[in-house]
mmCIF file of C-alpha atoms in Angstrom:
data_model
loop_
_atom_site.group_PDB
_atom_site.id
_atom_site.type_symbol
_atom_site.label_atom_id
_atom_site.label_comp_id
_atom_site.label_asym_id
_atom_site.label_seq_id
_atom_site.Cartn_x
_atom_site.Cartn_y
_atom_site.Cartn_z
ATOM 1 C CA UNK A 40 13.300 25.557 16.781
ATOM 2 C CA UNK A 41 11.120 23.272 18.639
ATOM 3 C CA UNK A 42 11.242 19.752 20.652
ATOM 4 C CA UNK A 43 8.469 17.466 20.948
ATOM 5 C CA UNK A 44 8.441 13.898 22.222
ATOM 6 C CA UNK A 45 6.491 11.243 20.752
ATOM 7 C CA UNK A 46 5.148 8.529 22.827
ATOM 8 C CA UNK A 47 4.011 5.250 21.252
ATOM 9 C CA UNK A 48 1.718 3.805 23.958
ATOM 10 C CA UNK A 49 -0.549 0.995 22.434
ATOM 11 C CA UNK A 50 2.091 -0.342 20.091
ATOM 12 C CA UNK A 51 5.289 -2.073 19.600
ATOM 13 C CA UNK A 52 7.503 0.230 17.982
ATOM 14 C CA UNK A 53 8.896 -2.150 15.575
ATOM 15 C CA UNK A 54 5.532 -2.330 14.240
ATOM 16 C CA UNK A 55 5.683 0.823 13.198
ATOM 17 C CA UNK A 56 9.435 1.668 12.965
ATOM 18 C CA UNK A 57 10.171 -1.801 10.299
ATOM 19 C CA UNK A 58 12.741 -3.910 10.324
ATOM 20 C CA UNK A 59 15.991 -2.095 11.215
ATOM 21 C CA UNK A 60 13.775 0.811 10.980
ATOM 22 C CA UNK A 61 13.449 0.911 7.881
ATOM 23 C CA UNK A 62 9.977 2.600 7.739
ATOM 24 C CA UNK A 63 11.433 5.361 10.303
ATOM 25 C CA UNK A 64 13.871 6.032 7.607
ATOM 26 C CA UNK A 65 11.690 6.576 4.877
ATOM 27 C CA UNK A 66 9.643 8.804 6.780
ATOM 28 C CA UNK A 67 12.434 11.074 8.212
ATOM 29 C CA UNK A 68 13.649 11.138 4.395
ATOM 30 C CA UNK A 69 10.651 13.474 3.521
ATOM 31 C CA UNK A 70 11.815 15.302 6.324
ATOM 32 C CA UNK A 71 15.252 16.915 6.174
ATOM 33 C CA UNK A 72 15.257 19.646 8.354
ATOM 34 C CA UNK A 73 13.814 17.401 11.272
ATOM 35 C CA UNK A 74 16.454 15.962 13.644
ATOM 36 C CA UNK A 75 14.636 12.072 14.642
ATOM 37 C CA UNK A 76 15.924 10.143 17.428
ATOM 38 C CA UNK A 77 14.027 6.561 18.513
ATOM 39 C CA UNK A 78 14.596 5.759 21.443
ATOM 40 C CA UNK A 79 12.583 2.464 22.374
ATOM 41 C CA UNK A 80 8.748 3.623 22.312
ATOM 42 C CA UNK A 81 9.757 7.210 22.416
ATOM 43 C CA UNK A 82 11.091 9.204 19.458
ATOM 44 C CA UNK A 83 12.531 13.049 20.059
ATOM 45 C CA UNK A 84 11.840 15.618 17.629
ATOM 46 C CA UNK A 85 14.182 18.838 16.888
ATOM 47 C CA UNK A 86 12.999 21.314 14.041
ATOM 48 C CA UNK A 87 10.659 23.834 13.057
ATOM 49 C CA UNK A 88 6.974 23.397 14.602
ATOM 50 C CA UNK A 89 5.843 22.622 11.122
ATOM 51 C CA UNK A 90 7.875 20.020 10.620
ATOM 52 C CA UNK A 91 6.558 18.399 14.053
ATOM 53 C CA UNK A 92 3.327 18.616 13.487
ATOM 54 C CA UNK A 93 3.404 17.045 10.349
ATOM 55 C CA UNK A 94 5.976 14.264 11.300
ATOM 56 C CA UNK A 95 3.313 13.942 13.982
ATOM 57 C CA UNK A 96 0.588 13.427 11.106
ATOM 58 C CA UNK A 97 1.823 11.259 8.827
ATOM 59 C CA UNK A 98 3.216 9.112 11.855
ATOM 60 C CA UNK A 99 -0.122 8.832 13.417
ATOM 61 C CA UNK A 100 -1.167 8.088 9.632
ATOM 62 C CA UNK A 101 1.328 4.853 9.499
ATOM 63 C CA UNK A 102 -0.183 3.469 12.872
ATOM 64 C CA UNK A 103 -3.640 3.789 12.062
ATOM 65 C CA UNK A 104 -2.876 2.080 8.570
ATOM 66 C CA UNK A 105 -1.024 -0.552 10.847
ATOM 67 C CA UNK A 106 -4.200 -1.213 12.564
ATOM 68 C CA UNK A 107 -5.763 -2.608 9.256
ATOM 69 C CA UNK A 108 -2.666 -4.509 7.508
ATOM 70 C CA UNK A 109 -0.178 -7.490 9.019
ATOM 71 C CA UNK A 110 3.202 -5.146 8.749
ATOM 72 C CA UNK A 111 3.518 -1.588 7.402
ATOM 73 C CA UNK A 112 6.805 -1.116 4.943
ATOM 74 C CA UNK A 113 8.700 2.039 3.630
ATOM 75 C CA UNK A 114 5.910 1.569 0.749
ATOM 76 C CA UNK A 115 3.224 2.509 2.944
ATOM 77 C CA UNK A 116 5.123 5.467 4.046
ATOM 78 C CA UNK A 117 5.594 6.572 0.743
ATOM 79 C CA UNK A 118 1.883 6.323 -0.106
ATOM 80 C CA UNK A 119 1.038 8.763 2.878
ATOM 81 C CA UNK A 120 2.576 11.551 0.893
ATOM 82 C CA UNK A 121 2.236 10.380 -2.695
ATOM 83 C CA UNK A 122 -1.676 8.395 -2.503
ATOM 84 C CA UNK A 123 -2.907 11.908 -3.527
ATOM 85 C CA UNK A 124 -6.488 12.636 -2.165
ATOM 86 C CA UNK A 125 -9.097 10.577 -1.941
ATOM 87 C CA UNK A 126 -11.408 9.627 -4.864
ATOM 88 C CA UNK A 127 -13.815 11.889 -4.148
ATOM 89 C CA UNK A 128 -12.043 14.676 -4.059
ATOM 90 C CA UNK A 129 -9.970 14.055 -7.151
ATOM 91 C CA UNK A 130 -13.402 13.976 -8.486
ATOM 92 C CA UNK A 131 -13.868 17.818 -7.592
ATOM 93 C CA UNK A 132 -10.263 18.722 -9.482
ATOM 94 C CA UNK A 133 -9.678 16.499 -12.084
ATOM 95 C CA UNK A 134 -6.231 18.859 -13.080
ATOM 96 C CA UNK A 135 -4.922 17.724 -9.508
ATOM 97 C CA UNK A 136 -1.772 15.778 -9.250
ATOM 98 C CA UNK A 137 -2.854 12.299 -10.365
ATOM 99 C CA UNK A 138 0.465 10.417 -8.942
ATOM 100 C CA UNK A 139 4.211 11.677 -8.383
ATOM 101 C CA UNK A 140 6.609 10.188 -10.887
ATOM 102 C CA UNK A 141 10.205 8.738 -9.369
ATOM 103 C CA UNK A 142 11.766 11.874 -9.833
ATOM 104 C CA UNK A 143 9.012 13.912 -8.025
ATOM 105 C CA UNK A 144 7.724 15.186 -10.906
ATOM 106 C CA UNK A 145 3.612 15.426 -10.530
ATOM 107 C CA UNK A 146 1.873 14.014 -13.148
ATOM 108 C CA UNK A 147 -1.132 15.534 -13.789
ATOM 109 C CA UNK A 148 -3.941 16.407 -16.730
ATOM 110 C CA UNK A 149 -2.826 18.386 -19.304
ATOM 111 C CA UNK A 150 -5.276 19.770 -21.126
ATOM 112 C CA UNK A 151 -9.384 19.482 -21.087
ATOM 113 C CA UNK A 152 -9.738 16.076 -23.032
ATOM 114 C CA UNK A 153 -6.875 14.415 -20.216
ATOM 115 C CA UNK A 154 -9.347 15.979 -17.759
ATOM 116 C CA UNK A 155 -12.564 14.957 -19.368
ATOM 117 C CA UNK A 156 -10.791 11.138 -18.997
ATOM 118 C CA UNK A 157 -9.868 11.613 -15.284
ATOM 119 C CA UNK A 158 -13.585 12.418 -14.350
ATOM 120 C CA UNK A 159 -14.567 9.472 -16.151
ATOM 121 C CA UNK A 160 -12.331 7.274 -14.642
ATOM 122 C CA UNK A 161 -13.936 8.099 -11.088
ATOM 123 C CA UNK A 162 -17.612 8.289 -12.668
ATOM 124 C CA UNK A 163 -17.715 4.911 -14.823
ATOM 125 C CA UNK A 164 -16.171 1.494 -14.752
ATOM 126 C CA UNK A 165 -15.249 1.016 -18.512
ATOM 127 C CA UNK A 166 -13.534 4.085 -20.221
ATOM 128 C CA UNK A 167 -12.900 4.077 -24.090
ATOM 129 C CA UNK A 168 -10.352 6.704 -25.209
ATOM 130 C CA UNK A 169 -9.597 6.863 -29.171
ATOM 131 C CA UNK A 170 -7.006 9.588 -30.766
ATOM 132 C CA UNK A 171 -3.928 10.529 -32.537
ATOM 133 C CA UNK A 172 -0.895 9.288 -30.940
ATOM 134 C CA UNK A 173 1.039 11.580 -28.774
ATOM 135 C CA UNK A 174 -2.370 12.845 -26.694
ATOM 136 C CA UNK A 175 -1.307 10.731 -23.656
ATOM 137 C CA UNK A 176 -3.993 8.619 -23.688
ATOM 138 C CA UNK A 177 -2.452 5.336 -22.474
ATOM 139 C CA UNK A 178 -0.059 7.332 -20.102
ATOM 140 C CA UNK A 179 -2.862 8.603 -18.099
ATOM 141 C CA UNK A 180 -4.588 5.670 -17.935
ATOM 142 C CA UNK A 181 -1.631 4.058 -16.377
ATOM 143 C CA UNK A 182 -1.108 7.088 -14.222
ATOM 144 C CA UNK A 183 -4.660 6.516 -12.403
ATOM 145 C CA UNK A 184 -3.956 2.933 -12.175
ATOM 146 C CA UNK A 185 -0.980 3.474 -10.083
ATOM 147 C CA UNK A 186 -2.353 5.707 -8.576
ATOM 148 C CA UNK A 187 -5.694 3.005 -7.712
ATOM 149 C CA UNK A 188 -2.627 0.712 -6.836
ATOM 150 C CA UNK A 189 -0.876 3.018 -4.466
ATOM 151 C CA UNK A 190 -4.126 3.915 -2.438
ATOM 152 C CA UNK A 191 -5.379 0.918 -1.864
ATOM 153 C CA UNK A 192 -8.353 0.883 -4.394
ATOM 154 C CA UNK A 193 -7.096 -2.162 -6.659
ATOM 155 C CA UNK A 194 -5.227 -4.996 -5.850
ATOM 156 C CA UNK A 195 -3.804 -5.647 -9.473
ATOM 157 C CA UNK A 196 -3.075 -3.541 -12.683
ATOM 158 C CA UNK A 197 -3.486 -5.516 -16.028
ATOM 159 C CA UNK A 198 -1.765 -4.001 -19.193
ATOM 160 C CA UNK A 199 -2.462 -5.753 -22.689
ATOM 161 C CA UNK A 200 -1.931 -5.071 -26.197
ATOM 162 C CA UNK A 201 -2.958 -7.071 -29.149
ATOM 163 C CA UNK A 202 0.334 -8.810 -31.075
ATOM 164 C CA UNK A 203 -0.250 -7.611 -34.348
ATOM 165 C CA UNK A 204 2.809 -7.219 -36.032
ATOM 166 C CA UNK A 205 3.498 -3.417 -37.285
ATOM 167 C CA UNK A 206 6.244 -3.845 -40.429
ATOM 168 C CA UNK A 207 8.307 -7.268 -38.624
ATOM 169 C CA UNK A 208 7.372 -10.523 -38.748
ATOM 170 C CA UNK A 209 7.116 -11.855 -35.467
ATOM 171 C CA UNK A 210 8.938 -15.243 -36.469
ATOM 172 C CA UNK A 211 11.759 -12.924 -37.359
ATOM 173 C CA UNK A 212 12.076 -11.044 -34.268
ATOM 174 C CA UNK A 213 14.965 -13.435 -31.987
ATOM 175 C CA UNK A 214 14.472 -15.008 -28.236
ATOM 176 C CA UNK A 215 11.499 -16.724 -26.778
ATOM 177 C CA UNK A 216 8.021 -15.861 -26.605
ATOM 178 C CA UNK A 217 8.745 -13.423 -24.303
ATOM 179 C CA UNK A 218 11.445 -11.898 -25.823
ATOM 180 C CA UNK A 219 9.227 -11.912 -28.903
ATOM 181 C CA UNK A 220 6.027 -9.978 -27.425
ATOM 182 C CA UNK A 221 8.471 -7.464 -25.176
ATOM 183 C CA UNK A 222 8.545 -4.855 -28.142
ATOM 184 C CA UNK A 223 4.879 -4.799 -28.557
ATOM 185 C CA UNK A 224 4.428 -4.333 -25.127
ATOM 186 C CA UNK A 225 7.633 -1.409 -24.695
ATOM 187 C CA UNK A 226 5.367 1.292 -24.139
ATOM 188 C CA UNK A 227 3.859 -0.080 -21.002
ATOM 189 C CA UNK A 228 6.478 -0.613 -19.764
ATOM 190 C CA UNK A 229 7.968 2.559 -20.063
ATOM 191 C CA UNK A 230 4.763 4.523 -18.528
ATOM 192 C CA UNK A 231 5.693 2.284 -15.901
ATOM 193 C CA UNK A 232 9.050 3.052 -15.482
ATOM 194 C CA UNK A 233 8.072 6.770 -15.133
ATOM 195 C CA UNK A 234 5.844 6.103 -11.961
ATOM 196 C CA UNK A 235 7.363 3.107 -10.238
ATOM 197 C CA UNK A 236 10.983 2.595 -8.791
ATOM 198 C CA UNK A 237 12.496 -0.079 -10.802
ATOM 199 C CA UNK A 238 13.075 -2.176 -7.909
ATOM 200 C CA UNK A 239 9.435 -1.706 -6.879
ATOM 201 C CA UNK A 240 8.485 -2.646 -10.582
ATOM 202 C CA UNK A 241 10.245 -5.888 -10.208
ATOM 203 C CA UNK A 242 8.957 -6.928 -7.042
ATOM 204 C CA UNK A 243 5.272 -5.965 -8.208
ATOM 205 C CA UNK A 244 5.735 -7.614 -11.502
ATOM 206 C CA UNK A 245 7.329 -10.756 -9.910
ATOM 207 C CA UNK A 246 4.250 -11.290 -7.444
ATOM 208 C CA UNK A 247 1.530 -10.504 -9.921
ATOM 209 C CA UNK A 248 0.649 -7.427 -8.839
ATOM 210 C CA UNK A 249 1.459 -5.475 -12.046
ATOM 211 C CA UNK A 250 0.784 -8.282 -14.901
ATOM 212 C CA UNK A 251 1.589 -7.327 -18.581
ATOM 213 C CA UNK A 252 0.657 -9.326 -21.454
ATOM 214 C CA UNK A 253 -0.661 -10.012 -24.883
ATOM 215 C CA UNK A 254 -4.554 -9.980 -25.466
ATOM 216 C CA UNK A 255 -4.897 -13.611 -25.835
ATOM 217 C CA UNK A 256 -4.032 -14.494 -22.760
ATOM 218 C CA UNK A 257 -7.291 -12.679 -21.098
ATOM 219 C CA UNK A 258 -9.128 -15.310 -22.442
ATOM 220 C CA UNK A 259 -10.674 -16.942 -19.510
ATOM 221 C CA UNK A 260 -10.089 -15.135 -16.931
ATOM 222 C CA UNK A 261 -12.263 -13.223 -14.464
ATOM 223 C CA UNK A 262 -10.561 -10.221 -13.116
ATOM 224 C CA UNK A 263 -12.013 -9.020 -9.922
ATOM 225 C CA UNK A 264 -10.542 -5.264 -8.343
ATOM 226 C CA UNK A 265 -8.247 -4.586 -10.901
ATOM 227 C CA UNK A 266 -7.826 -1.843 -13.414
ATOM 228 C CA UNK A 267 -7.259 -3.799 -16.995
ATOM 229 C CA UNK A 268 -6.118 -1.436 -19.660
ATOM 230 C CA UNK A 269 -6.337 -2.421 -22.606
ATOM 231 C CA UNK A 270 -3.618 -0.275 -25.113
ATOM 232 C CA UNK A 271 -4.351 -0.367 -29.248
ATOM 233 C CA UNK A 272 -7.686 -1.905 -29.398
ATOM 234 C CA UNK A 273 -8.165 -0.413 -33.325
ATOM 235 C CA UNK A 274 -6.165 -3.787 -33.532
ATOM 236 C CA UNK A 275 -8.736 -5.858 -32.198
ATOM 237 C CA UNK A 276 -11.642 -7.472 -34.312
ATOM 238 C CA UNK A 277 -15.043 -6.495 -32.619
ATOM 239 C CA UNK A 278 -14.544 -10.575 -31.395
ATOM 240 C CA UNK A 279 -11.646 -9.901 -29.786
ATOM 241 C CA UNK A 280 -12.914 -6.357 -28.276
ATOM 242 C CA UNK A 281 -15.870 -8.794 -26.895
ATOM 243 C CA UNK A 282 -13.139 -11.312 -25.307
ATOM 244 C CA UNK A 283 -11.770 -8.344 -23.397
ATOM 245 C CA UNK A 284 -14.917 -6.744 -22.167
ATOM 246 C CA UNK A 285 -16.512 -10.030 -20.691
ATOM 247 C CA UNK A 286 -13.432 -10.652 -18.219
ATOM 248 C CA UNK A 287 -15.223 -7.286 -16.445
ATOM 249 C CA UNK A 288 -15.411 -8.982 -12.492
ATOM 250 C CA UNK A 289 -16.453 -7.207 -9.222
ATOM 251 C CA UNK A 290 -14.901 -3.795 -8.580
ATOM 252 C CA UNK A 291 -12.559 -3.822 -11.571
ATOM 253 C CA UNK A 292 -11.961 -0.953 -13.796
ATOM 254 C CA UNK A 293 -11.245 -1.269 -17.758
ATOM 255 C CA UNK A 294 -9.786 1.480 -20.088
ATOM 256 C CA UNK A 295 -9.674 0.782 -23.870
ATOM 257 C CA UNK A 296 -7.036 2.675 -25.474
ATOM 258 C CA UNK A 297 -6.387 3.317 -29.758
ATOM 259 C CA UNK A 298 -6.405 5.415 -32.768
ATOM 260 C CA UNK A 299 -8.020 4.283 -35.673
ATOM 261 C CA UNK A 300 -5.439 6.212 -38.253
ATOM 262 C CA UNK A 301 -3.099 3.239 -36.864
ATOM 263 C CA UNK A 302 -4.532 0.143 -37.862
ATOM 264 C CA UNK A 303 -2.263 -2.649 -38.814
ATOM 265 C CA UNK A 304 -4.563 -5.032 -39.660
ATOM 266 C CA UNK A 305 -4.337 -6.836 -43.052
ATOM 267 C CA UNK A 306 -7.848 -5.389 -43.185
ATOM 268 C CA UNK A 307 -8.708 -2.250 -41.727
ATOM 269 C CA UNK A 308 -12.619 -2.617 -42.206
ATOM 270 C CA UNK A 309 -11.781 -5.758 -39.486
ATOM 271 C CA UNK A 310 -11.036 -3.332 -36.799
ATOM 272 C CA UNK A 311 -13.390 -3.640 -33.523
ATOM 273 C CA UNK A 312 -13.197 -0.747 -31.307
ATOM 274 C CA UNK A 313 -15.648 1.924 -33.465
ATOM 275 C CA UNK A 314 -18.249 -1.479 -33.543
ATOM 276 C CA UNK A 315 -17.598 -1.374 -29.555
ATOM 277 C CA UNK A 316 -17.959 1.799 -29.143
ATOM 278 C CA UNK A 317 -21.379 2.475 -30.661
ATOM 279 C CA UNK A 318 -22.621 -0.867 -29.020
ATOM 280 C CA UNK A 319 -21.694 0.213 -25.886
ATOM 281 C CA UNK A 320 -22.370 3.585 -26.267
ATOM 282 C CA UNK A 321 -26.255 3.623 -24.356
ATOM 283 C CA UNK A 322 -25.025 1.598 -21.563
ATOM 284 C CA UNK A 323 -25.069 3.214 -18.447
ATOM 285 C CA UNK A 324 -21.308 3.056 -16.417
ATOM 286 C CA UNK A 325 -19.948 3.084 -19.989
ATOM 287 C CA UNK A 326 -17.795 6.397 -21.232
ATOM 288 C CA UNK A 327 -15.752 7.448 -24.528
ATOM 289 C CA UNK A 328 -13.523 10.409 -24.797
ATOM 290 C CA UNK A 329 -12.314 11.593 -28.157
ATOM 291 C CA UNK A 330 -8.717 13.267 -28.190
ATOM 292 C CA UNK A 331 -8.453 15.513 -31.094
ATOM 293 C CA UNK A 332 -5.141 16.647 -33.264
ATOM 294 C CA UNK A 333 -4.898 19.715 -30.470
ATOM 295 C CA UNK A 334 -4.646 17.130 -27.411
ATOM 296 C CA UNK A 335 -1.414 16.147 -28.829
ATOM 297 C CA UNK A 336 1.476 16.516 -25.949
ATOM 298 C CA UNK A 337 4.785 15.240 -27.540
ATOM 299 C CA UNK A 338 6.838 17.340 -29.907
ATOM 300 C CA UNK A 339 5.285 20.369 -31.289
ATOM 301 C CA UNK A 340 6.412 18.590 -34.552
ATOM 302 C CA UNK A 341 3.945 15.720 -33.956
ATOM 303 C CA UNK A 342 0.743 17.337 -34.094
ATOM 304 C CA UNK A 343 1.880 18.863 -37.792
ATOM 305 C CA UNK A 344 2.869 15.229 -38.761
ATOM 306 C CA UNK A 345 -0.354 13.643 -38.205
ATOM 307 C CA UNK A 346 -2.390 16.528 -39.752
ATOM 308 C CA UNK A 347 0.168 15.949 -42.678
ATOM 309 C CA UNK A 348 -0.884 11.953 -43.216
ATOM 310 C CA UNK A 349 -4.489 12.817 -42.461
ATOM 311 C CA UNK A 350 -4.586 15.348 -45.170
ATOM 312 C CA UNK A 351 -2.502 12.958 -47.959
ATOM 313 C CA UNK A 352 -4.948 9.998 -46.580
ATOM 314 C CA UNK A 353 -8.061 12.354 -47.552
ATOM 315 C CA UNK A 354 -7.101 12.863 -50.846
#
């Protein structure tokens, strides 16, 4: 056991500690064995020398961040130690942890075609990913947007889906607009709820950070240093697919997300994202990654269900 003695010199300790040190909190959190005591400008350390010297770190870490934002917050402390590595050195290990989920679980590639997608992510700025469902295709895509989010690289993430009704009328379905469009748009939310506090969620949905909503209400806009996914584009006509594209602003990333054995248009042949594809295909900045039947990462069962419907649709 150790003690060390922190000095904060060139700062006022509440802008580092938070209001009723709340950011001193969050940091000792990731620190159990450490005994913390702030006193004024000085805080006492007790532990193992480890322990100091990274408390030592990741505090010099939170002052240096202070130096380039208004107020630091326990959210800032938690991106110190889950804002994995930077983006060029994800680049170099694309089965490294993408982001932590709220229980601590790391969520990372799981097999080649989940890695293929996270070096294209960091190579390109518009990523098309087509496959069976259950490959995690939309749930990595929303992994390395929180992940963008968390470090700093984005300001915004923008999740859409096309409303096209899958069996239910949407007249039928009860509540508001809102309530209406909230089962399409389920699934988002759910990645979500695997990466991001709920409280956190909340407050990022409530200020715009996090925006979900239905295709047609991209129309228009411009969307500068975001990542825009874009989740079940085979049910998008190639007008539609167009719509999305163009809203491409400065330092934004897109990901287009489907599987064309899922199409509930009236009429399949009406389906966009194979048109996009090969049109985009020769354009430089521009990537598509094809999950197969073997990417599949659900149930063991699933994989055996969709070779079943391909084989009865093939007959």
């Amino acid at each position: 056991m150790s003690r060390n003695t922190i000095r904060l010199e060139a700062m006022d300790p509440i802008e580092v500690y938070g209001a009723a040190d709340k950011n001193l909190e969050a940091l000792c959190s990731y620190f159990p064995e450490l005994k913390v005591v702030a006193r004024g400008n000085e805080i006492i350390l007790d532990g193992k020398d480890s322990d100091i010297e990274e408390f030592t770190i990741k505090l010099n870490m939170l002052m240096e961040r202070r130096l380039h934002k208004t107020n630091v917050t326990p959210y800032d402390v938690e991106d110190l130690f889950d804002g994995e590595s930077s983006p060029d050195r994800f680049r170099l290990c694309a089965e490294s942890v993408i982001v932590h989920g709220n229980d601590g679980k790391p969520i990372k590639a799981r097999n080649l075609t989940q890695q293929e997608m996270v070096k294209a992510y960091f190579d390109n700025d518009l990523i098309f990913a087509t496959g069976p469902a259950g490959t995690g295709k939309t749930y990595i895509a929303i992994a390395l947007a929180v992940r963008a989010l968390k470090n700093r690289e984005i300001k915004r993430i923008i999740l859409t889906r096309p409303a096209v009704e899958a069996g239910e009328r949407l007249g039928f379905l009860p509540g508001d607009l809102k309530d209406k469009l909230d089962p399409y748009l389920q699934p988002l939310y759910d990645a979500l709820g695997d990466m991001i506090p709920a409280k956190r969620l909340q407050e990022f949905m409530a200020e715009g950070t996090i925006q979900i909503a239905p295709l047609a209400y991209m129309r228009g806009r411009t969307l500068d240093r975001a990542c825009v996914i874009l989740d079940e584009a085979q049910n998008t006509n190639l007008g539609q697919l167009k719509m999305f594209l163009t809203r491409m602003g400065c330092d934004a990333k897109f990901i287009v997300t489907g599987d064309m054995s899922q199409i509930d248009l009236p009429n399949k042949k009406d389906s966009g994202l194979l048109k996009g594809i090969e049109l985009t295909k020769n354009i430089k900045g521009v990537s598509t990654i094809f999950f197969k039947n073997e990417d599949i990462v659900r149930h063991p069962l699933v994989s055996k269900i969709v070779k079943a419907f391909e084989k009865m649709e093939q007959a």
